[in-house]
Coordinates of C-alpha atoms and ligand atoms in Angstrom, one line a residue:
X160 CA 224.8 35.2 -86.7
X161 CA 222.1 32.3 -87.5
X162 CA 219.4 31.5 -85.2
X163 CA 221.2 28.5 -83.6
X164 CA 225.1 30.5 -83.2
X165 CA 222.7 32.0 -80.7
X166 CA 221.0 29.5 -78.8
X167 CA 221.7 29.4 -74.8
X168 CA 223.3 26.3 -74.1
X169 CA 220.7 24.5 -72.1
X170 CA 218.4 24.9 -76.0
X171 CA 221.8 24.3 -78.1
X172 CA 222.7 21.2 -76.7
X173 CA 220.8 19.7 -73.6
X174 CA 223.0 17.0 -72.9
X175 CA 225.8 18.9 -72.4
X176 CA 224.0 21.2 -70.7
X177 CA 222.7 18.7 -68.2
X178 CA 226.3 17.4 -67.4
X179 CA 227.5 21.0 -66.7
X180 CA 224.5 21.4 -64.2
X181 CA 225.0 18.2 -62.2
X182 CA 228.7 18.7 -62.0
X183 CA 227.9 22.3 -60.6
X184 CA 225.3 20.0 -57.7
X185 CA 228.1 17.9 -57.7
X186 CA 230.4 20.3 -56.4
X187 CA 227.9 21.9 -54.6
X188 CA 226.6 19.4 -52.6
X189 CA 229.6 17.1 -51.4
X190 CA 233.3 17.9 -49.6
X191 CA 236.1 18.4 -51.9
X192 CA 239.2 17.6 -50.4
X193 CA 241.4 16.4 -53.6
X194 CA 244.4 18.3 -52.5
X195 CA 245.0 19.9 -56.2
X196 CA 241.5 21.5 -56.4
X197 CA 240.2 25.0 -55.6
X198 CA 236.7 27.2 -56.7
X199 CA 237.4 29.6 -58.8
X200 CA 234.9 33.0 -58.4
X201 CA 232.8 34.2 -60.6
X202 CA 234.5 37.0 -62.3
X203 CA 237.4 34.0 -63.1
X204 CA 234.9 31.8 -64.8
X205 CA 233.2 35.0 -66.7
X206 CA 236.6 35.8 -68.0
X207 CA 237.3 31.7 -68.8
X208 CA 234.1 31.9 -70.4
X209 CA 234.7 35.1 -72.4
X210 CA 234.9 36.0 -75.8
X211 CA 239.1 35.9 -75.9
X212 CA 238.1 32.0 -77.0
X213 CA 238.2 33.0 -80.2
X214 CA 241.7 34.9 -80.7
X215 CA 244.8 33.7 -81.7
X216 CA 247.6 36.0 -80.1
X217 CA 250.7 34.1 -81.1
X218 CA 253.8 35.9 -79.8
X219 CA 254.2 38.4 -76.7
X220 CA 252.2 42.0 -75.9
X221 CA 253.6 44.3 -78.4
X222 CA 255.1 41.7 -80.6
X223 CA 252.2 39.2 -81.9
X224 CA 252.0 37.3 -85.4
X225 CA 248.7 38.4 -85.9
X226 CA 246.7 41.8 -85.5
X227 CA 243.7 42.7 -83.6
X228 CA 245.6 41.8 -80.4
X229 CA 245.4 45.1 -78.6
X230 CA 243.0 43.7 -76.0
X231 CA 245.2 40.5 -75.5
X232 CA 248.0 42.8 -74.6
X233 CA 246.3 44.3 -72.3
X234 CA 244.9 40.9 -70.7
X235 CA 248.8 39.6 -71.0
X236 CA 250.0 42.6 -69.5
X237 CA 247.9 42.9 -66.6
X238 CA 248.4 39.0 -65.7
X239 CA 252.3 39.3 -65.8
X240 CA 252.5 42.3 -64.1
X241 CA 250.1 41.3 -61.3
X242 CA 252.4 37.6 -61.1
X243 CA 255.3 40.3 -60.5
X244 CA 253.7 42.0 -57.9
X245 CA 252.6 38.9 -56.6
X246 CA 255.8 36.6 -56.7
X247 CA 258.3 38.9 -57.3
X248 CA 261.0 37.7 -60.0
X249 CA 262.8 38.6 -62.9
X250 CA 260.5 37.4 -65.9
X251 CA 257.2 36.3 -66.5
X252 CA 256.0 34.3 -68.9
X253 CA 251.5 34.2 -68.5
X254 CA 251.3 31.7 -71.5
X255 CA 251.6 28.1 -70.4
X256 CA 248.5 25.7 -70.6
X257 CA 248.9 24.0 -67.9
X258 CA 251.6 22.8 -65.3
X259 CA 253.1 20.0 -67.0
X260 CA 253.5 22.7 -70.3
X261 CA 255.3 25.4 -67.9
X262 CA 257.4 22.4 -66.8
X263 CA 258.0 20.9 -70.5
X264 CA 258.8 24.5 -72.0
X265 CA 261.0 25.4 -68.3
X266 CA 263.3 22.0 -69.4
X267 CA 263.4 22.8 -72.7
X268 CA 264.8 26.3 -72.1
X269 CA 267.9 24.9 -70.1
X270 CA 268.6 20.9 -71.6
X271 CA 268.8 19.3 -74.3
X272 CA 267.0 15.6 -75.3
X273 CA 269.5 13.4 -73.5
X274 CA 270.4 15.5 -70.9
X275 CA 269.9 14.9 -67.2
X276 CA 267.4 15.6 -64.1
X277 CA 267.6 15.0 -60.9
X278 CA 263.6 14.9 -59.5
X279 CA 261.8 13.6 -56.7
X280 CA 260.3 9.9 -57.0
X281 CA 256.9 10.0 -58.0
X282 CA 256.0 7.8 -55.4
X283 CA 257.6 9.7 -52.5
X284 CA 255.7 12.5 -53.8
X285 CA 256.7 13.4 -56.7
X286 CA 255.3 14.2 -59.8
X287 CA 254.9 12.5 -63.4
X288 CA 256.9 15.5 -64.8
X289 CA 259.6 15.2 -63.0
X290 CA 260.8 12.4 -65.1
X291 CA 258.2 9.7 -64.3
X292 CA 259.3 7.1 -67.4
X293 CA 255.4 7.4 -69.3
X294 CA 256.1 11.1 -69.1
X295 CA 257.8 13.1 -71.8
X296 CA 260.4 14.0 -68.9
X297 CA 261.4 10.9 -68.5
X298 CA 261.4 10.2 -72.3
X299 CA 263.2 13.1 -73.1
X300 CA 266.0 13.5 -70.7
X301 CA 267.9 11.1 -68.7
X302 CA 266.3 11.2 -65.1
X303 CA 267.3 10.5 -61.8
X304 CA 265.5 10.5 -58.2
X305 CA 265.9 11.7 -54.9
X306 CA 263.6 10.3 -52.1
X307 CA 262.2 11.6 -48.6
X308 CA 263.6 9.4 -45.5
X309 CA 262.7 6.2 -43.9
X310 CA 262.6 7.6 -40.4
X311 CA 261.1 11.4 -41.4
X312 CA 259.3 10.8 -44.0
X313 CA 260.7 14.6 -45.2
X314 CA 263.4 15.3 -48.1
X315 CA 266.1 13.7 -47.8
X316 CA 269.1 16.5 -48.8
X317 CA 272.1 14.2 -48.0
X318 CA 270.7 11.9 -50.5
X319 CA 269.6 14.8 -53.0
X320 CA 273.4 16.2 -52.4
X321 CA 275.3 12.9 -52.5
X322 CA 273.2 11.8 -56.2
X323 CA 273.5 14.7 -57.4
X324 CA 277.6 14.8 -57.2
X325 CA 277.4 11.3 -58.7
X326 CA 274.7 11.8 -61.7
X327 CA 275.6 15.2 -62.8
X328 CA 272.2 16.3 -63.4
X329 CA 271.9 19.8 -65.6
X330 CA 268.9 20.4 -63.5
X331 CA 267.5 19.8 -59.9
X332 CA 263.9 20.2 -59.6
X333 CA 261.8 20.7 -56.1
X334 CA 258.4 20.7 -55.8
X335 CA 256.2 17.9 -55.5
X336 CA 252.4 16.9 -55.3
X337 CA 252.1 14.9 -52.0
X338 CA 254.4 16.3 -49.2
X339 CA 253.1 17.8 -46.7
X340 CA 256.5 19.8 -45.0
X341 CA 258.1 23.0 -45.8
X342 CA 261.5 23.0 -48.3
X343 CA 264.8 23.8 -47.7
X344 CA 265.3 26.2 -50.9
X345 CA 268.8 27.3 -50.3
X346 CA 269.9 23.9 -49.3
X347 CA 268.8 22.8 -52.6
X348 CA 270.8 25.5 -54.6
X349 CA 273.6 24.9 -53.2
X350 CA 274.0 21.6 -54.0
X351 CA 272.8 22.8 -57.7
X352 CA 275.2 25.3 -57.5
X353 CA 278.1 22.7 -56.1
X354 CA 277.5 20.4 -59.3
X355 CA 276.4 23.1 -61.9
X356 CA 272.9 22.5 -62.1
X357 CA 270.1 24.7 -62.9
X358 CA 267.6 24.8 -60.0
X359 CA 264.0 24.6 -60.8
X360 CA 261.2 25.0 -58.4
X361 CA 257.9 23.5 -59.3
X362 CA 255.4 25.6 -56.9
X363 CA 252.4 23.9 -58.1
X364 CA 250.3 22.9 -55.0
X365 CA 252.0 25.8 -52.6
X366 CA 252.2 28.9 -55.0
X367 CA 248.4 30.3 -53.5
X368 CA 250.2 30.0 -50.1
X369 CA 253.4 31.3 -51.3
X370 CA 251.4 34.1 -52.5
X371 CA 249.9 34.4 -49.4
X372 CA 252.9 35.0 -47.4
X373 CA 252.3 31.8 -45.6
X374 CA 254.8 29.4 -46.4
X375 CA 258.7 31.0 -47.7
X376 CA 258.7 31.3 -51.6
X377 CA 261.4 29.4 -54.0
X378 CA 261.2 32.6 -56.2
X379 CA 264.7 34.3 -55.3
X380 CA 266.7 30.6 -55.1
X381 CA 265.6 29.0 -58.0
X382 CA 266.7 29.8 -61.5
X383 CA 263.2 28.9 -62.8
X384 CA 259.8 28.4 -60.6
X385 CA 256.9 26.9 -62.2
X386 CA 253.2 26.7 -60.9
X387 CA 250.0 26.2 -62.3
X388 CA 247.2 28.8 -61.4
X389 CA 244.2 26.7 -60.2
X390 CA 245.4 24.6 -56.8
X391 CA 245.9 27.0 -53.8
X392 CA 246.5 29.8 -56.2
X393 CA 242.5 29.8 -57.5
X394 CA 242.9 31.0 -60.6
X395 CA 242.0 29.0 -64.1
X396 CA 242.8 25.9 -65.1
X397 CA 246.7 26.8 -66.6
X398 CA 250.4 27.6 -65.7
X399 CA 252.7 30.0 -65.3
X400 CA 256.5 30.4 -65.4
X401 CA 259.3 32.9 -63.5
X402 CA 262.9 33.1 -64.4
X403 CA 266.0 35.3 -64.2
X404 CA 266.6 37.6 -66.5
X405 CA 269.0 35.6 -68.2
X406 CA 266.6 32.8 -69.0
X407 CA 264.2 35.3 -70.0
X408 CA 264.6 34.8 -73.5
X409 CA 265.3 31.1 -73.8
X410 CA 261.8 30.7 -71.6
X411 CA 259.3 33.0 -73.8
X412 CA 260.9 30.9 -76.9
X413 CA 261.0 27.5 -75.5
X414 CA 257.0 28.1 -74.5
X415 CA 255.9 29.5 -78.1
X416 CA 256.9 29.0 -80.3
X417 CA 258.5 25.5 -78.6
X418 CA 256.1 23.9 -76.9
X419 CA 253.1 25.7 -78.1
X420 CA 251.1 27.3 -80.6
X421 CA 248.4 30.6 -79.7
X422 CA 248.0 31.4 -76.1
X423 CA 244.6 30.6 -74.7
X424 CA 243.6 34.4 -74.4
X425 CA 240.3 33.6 -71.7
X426 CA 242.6 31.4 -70.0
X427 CA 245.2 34.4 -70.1
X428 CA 242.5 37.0 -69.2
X429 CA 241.0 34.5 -66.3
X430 CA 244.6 34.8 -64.6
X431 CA 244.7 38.4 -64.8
X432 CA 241.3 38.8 -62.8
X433 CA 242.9 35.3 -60.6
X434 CA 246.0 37.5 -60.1
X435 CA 244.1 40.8 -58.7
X436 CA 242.1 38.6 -56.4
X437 CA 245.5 37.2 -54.8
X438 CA 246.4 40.9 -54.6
X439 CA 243.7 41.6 -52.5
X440 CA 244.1 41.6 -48.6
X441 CA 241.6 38.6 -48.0
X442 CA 243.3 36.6 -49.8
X443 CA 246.0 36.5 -47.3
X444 CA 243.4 35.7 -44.7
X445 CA 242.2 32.8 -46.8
X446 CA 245.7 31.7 -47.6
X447 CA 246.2 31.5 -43.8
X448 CA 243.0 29.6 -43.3
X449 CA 243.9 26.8 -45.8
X450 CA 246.9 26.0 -43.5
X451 CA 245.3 26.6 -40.3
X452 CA 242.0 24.6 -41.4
X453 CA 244.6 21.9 -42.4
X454 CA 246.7 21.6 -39.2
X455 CA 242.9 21.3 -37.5
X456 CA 242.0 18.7 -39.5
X457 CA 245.8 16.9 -39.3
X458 CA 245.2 17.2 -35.3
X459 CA 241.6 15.7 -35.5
X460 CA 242.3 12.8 -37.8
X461 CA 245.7 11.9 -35.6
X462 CA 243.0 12.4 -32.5
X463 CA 241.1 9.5 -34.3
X464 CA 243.7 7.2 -34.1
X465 CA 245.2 7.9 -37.8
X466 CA 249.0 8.0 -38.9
X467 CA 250.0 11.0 -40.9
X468 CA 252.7 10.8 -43.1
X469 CA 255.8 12.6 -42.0
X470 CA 253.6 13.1 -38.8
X471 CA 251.8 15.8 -39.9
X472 CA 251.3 18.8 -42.0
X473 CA 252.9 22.7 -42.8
X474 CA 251.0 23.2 -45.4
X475 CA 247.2 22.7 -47.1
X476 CA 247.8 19.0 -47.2
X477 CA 248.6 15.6 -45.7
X478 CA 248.9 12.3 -46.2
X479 CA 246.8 9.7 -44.0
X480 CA 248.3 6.1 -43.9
X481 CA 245.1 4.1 -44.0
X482 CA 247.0 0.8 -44.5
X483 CA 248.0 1.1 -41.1
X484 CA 244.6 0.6 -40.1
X485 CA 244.2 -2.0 -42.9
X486 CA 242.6 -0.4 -45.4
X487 CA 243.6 0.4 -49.0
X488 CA 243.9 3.9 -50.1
X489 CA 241.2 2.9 -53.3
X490 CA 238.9 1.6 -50.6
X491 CA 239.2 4.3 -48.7
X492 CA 238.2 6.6 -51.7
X493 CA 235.7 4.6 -52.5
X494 CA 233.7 4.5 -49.1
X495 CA 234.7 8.4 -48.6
X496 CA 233.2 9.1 -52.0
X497 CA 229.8 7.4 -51.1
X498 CA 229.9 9.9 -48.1
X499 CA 230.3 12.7 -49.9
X500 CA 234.0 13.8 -48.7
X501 CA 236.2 13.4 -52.0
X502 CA 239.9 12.3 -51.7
X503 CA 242.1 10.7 -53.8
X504 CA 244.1 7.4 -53.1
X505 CA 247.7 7.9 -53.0
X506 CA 250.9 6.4 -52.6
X507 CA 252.8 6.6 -49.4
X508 CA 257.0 6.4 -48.9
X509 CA 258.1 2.8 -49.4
X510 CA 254.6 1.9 -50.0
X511 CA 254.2 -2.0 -50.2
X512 CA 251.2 -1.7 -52.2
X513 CA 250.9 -0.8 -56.1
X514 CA 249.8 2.8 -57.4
X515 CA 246.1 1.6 -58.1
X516 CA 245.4 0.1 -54.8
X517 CA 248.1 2.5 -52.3
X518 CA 248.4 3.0 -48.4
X519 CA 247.2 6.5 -48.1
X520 CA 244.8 8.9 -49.0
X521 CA 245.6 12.4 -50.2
X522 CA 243.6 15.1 -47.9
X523 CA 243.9 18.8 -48.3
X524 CA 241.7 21.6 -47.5
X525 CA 242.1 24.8 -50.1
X526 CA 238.7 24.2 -51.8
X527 CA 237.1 23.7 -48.6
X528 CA 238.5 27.0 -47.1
X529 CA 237.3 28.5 -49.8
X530 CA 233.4 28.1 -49.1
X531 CA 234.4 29.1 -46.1
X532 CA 234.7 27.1 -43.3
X533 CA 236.9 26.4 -40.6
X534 CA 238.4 24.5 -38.1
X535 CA 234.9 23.7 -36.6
X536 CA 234.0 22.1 -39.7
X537 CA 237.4 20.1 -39.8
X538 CA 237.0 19.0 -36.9
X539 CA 233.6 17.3 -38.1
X540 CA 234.9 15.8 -41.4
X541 CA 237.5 14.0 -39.7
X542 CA 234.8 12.8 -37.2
X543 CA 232.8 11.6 -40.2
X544 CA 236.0 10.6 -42.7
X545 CA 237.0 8.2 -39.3
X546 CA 233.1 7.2 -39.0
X547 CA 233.4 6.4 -43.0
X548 CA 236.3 4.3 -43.4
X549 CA 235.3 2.6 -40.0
X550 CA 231.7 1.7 -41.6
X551 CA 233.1 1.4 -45.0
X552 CA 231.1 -1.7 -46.2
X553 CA 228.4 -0.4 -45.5
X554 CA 226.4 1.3 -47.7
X555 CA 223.6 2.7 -45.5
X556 CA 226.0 4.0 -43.1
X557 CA 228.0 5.9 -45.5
X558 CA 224.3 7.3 -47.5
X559 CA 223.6 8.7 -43.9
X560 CA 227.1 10.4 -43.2
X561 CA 225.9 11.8 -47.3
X562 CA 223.1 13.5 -46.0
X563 CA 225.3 14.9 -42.7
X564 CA 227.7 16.3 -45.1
X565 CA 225.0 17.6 -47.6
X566 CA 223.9 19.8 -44.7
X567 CA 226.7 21.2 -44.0
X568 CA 227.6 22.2 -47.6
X569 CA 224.5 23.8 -47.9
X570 CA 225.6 26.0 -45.2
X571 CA 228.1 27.0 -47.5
X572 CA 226.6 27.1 -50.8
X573 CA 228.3 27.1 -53.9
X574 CA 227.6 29.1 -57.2
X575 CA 224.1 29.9 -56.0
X576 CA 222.8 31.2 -59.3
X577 CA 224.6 28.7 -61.4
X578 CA 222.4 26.0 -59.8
X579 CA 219.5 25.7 -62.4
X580 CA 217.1 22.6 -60.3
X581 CA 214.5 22.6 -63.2
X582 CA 217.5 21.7 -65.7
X583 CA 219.1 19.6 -63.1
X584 CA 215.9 17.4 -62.7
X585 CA 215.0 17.1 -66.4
Ligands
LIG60 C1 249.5 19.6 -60.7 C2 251.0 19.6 -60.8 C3 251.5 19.7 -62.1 C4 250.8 19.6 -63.4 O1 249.8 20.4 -63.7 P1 248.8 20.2 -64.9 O2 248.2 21.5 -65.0 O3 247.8 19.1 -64.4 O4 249.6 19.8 -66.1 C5 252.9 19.8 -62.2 N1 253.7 19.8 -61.1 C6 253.2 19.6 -59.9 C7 254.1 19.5 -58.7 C8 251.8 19.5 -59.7 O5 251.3 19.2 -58.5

């Protein structure tokens, strides 16, 4: 090894050593409430961090193109067979990057370029994958949308069931990244079933409650579920897919070698330690916090004088309708930034303003409920996210609601150790 292979970051490269440390205050010091985030522990980001970087494991545990992958199989091996213990299912497939691979290499197993989908709209909830036109799902494969209600604002089945017998699609996929209500699983499969379609469930946001026994899992009615592993499910930053055994092989093909090349082995061995953490009893109690913390802070907001989409929440998120108060969903997430409380704008059903500007904010509480707190502390962010967007052009107001909410996260500190002040401040 030469001297500088061996150099700690912080001496290797400052710069990016400084960025590392501010994001770590950064997360530290303010409210994260983007719906899509979690904290991963520290045993998750040793084994992200780990050595498994360097090793290309193409292929599957027992069955690789390369050798010196008897540690990778055990890694692989312990991650599906924890998912399994976890999720249930037929097959498991550990390997996907990220959400929008498991969803890319799921499609790929079942259609062919040309075939068609039948998603959710992006802007009733949906997600770019589900054959949003810029996304290689709706480049691919013929796509077609299903919406939530007018009145409701929740899935709309008759209109799922009634465009699905007129398109044809050779897959129906659920899932979604902005609703905030439970879905009808079986309903859905039997309208795939009725028209021949393969029914995919995309888990993504729910699967750490799934997991958690608190919301019902899509795992025994769809053909295929997808997730990634690092919203309510707090593992890394990746994705995961489960399948009959049928689609078993068709799956571990269409993600290597299909979609990609060499699994990220860290990443692999950062869900098996992920994985045995959701196995643990607390992580029930933590799953049943997010939800509970997330109906107190649905209650508190609607308390304030704030519409909710769909009129509230089942699960770790809702939507606020801030237009119907006037404001913009980016102003919104502007003035809630300067307070420390980050959200993301989002669209609401039959919005009436473009993507970039929107009606609502996106609020959810998994990363919260992680450092620990709970309804007490919901019920204070929604005093202060009311206080915020009422005071929003006004800077001094929001610096002082900053330092409020910098208190209280320091109540609840965050990677302790990993904050290095001395590098922070240079
Ligand atoms: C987040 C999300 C994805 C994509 O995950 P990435 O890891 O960002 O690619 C896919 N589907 C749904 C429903 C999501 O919410």
């Amino acid at each position: 090894m030469t001297d500088r292979m061996s150099l700690p970051l912080a001496q290797a490269d400052p710069d990016v050593a400084a960025a590392i440390d501010h994001e770590t205050l950064r997360q530290h010091e303010g409210l994260e409430m983007i719906a899509s985030e979690n904290f991963v522990s520290e045993a998750v980001l040793e084994a992200a961090g780990s050595v498994f970087t360097n090793k290309y494991a193409e292929g599957y545990p027992g069955r690789r193109y390369y050798g010196g992958c008897e540690y990778a199989d055990i890694v692989e091996n312990l991650a599906r067979e924890r998912a399994r213990q976890i999720f249930g299912g037929e097959h498991i497939n550990v390997q996907p990057h990220s959400g929008s691979q498991a969803n890319a290499s799921a499609y790929a197993a079942v259609l062919q370029p040309g075939d068609t989908i039948l998603g959710l709209d992006l802007s009733h909830g949906g997600h770019l994958t589900h054959g949003h036109k810029l996304s290689f799902s709706g480049k691919l494969y013929r796509t077609t949308f299903y919406h939530v209600r007018r009145d409701t604002e929740t899935i709309d089945y008759d209109e799922l069931e009634a465009t699905a017998i007129q398109e044809k699609p050779k897959v129906i996929i659920g899932g979604a990244s902005a609703y905030p209500r439970l879905w009808d699983f079986a309903r859905m499969r039997q309208i795939a079933d009725k028209v021949g379609a393969i029914y995919i469930f995309d888990m993504a946001h729910i699967a750490g409650l799934v997991a958690g026994g608190v919301h019902p899992s899509p795992v025994p009615h769809a053909q295929i579920t997808t997730t990634t592993t690092h919203k309510t499910l707090r593992g890394p930053r990746a994705g995961l897919i489960i399948c009959t055994q049928d689609l078993a092989t068709a799956v571990d093909k269409s993600v290597f070698p299909g979609q990609q090349g060499g699994p990220l082995v860290h990443i692999v061995a950062a869900k098996a330690v992920a994985f045995g953490e959701v196995l643990q009893p607390e992580f029930r109690t933590y799953a049943a916090q997010i939800v509970a913390n997330a109906k107190a802070l649905a209650e508190a907001l609607q308390a304030a004088g704030f519409r909710l989409v769909s009129g509230g929440t089942d699960n770790h998120l809702m939507l606020v309708d801030v237009f119907e108060k006037g404001i913009l969903g980016s102003e919104a997430e502007l003035a809630l930034g300067k307070a420390g409380i980050t959200v993301n704008k989002n669209t609401i059903p039959y919005d009436t303003n473009p993507p970039l500007k929107a009606s609502g904010i996106r609020v959810g509480t998994p990363a919260l409920t992680t450092r620990g707190m709970k309804e007490p502390e919901m019920r204070q962010i929604a005093a202060w996210i009311a206080k915020a967007l009422e005071m929003r052009n006004d800077d001094a107001a929001l610096a002082r609601i900053r330092g409020e909410v910098a208190e209280l996260a320091n109540r609840f500190p965050l990677y302790a150790w990993r904050r290095a002040p001395v590098a922070v401040e240079a």
